[in-house]
Short mmCIF file of C-alpha atoms in Angstrom, two decimals:
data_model
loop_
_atom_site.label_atom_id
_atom_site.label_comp_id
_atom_site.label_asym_id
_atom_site.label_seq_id
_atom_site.Cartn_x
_atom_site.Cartn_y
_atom_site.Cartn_z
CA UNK A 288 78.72 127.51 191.96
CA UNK A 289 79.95 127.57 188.44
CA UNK A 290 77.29 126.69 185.36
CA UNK A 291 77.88 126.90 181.66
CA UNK A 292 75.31 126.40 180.04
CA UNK A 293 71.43 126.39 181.77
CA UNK A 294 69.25 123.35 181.31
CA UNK A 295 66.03 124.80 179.22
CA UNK A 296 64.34 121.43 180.29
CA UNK A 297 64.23 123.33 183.51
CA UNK A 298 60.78 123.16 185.89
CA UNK A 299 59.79 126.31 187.48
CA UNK A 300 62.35 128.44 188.70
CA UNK A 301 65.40 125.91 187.46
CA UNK A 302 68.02 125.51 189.77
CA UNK A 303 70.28 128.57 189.20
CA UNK A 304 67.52 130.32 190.82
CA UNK A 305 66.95 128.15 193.71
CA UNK A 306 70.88 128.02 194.77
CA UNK A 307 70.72 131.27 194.68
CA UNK A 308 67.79 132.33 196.92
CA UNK A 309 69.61 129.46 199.30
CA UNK A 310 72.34 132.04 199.46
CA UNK A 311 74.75 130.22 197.00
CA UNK A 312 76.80 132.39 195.02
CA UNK A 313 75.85 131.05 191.44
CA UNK A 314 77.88 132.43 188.29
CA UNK A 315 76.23 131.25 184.93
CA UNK A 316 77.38 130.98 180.90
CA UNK A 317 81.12 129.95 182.60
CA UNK A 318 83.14 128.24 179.54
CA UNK A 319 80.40 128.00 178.00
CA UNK A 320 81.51 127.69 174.16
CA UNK A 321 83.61 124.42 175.38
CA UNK A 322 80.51 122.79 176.89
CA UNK A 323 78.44 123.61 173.64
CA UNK A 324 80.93 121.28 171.94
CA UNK A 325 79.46 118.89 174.04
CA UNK A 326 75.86 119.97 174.64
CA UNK A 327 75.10 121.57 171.38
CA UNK A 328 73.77 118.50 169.59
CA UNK A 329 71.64 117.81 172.64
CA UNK A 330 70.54 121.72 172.54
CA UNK A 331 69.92 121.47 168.77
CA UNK A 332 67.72 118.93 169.00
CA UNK A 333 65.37 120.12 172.06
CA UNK A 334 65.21 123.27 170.17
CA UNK A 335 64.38 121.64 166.51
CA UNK A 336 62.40 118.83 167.90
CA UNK A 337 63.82 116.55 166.02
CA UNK A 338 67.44 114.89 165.94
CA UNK A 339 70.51 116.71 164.65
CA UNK A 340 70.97 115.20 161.61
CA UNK A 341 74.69 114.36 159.56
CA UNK A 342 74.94 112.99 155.86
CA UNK A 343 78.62 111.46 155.41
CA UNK A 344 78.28 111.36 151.19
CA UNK A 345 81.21 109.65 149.10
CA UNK A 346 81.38 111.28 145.93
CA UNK A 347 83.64 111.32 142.27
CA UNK A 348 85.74 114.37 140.88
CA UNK A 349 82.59 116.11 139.60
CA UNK A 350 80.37 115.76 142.60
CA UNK A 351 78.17 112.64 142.03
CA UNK A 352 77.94 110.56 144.69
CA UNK A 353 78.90 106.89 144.57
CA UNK A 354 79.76 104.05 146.52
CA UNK A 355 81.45 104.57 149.75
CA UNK A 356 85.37 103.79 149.32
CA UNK A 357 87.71 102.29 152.43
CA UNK A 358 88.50 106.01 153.88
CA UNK A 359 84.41 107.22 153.74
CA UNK A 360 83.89 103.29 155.27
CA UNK A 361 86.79 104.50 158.15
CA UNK A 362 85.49 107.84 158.55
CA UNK A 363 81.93 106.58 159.33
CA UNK A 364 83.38 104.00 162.21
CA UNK A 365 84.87 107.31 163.69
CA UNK A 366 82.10 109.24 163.48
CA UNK A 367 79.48 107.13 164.86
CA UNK A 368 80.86 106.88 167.91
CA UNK A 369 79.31 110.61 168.48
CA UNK A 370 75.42 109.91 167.23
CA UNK A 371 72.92 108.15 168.45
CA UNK A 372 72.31 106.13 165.57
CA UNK A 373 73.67 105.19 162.24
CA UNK A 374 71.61 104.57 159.14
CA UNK A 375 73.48 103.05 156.31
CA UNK A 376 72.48 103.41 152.44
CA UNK A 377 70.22 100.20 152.21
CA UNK A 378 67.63 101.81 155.08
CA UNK A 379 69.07 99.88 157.92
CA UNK A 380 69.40 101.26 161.62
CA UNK A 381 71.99 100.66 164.12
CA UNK A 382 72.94 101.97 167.46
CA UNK A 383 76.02 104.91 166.60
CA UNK A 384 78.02 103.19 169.54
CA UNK A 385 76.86 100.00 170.18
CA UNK A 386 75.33 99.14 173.92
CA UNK A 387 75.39 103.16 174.40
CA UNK A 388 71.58 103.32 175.43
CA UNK A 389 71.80 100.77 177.79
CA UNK A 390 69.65 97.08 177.95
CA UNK A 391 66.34 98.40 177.34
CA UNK A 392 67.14 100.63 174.53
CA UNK A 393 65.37 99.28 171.07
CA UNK A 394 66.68 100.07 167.93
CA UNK A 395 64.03 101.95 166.08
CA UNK A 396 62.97 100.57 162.29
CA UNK A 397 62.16 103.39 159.46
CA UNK A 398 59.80 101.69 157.09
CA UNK A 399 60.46 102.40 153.14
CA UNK A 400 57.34 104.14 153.00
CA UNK A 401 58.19 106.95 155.55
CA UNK A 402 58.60 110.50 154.47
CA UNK A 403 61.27 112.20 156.00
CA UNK A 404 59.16 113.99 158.84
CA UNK A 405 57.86 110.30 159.79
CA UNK A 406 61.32 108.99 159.92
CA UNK A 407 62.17 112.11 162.07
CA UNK A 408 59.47 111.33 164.39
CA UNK A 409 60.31 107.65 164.90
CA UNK A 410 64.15 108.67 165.32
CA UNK A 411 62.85 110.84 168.43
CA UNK A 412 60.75 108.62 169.69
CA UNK A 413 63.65 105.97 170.10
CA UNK A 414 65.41 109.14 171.95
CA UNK A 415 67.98 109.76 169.28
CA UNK A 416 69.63 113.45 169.73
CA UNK A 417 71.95 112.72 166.90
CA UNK A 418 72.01 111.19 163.63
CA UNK A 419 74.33 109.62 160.68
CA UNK A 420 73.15 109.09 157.70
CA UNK A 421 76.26 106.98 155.76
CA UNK A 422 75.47 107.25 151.78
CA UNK A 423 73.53 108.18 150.01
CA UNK A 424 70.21 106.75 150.53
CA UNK A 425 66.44 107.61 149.28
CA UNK A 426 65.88 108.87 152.95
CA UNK A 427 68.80 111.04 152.70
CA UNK A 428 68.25 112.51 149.47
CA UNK A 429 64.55 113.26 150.69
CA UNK A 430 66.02 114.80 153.99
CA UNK A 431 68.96 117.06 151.84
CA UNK A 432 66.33 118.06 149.72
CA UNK A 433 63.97 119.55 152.09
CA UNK A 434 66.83 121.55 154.20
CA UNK A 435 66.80 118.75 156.95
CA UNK A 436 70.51 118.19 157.10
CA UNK A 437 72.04 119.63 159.59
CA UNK A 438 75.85 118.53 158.98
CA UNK A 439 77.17 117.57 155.85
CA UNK A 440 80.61 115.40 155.47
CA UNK A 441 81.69 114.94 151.69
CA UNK A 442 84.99 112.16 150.91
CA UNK A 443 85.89 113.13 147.26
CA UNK A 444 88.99 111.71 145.52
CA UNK A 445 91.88 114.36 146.24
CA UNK A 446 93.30 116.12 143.40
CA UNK A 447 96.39 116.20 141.99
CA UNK A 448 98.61 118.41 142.34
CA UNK A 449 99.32 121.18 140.03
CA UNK A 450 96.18 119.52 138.06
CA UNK A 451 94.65 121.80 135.47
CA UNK A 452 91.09 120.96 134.16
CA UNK A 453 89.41 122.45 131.30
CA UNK A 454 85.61 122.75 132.87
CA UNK A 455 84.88 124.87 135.62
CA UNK A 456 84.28 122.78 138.74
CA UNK A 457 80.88 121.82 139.95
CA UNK A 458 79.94 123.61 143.08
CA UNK A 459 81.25 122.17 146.08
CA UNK A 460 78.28 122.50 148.67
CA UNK A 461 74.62 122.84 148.06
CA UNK A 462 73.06 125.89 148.71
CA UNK A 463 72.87 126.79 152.16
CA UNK A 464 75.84 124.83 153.72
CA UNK A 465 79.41 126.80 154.85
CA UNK A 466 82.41 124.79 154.64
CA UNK A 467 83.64 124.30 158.36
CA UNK A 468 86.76 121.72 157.72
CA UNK A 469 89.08 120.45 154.94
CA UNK A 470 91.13 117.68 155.20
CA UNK A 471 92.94 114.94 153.24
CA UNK A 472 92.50 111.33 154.44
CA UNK A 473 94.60 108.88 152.20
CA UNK A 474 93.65 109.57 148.97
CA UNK A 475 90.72 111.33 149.74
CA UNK A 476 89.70 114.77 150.76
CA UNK A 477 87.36 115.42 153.55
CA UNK A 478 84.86 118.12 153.39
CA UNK A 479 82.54 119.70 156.27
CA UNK A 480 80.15 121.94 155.77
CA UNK A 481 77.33 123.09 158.65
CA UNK A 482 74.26 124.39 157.19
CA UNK A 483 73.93 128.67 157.53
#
């Protein structure tokens, strides 16, 4: 029997240990960077209590952010296909991929007046592993500013090439964030950053 990764929601002995005192050969940790691309947000969470959480920001040239343009508007129809649920700028909640959680599954509300550890709470009470925040919102500002974020995605207008400027540039990523992917969507660049 081949297992990657072992299920810390485990009772007793788990069940590594009984296949093996059945006599079942059991090998364990078996490709199990590739399943972590799978099962990491899941792990993240369980280990955090509270759901992974991912800011998609659009911003200008100097870092401000602003009003989310066609390619940060694509990007966040890709990406919510991989959380749990979507929150968009004006407070409002949505499954990430719609019918996902089945018939029964109700889409949790965050009142205005919830601090960020109350909207965290009613996020994992609805079950959500995985969040996107898309803009940025009063609840994501709260949740950046208190080291919450888990994943940040920035769409900034791409430079030109050859451009010279006369000011240094503002820093890219706040404080504690490593930059994990570049890319350039249309006319845009795409910046990831996990936080350290």
């Amino acid at each position: 029997m081949l297992i990657a990764v072992i299920d810390p929601t485990s009772r007793g002995e788990g069940g590594a240990a009984r296949l093996r005192h059945s006599g079942i050969d059991v090998h364990t940790h078996v490709l199990e960077k590739e399943a972590l691309v799978v099962l990491g947000p899941w792990l993240a969470a369980l280990s955090r209590r509270r759901p992974v959480l991912h800011l998609l920001i659009q911003t200008d040239a100097a870092g401000n952010a602003t009003a989310l343009s066609a390619e940060a508007l694509t990007e966040i129809e890709i990406e919510r296909q991989g959380h749990d649920l979507l929150i968009s700028v004006d407070g409002s909640v949505e499954e990430g991929r719609t019918g996902s959680h089945g018939r029964g599954f109700s889409v949790p509300t965050v009142a205005k007046s919830h601090e960020p550890e109350g909207a965290l709470a009613v996020f994992a009470e609805a079950g959500a592993r995985t969040v996107l925040l898309a803009g940025l919102s009063n609840l994501g500002k709260q949740l950046l500013s208190t080291s919450l974020i888990d994943r940040l995605t920035l769409l900034m207008p791409a430079p030109e090439p050859s451009q010279s400027t006369t000011t240094p540039p503002a820093p890219l990523l706040p404080d504690g964030y490593v930059l994990s992917r570049i890319a350039r969507t249309g006319s845009q660049l795409l910046v990831r950053a996990e936080r350290c």
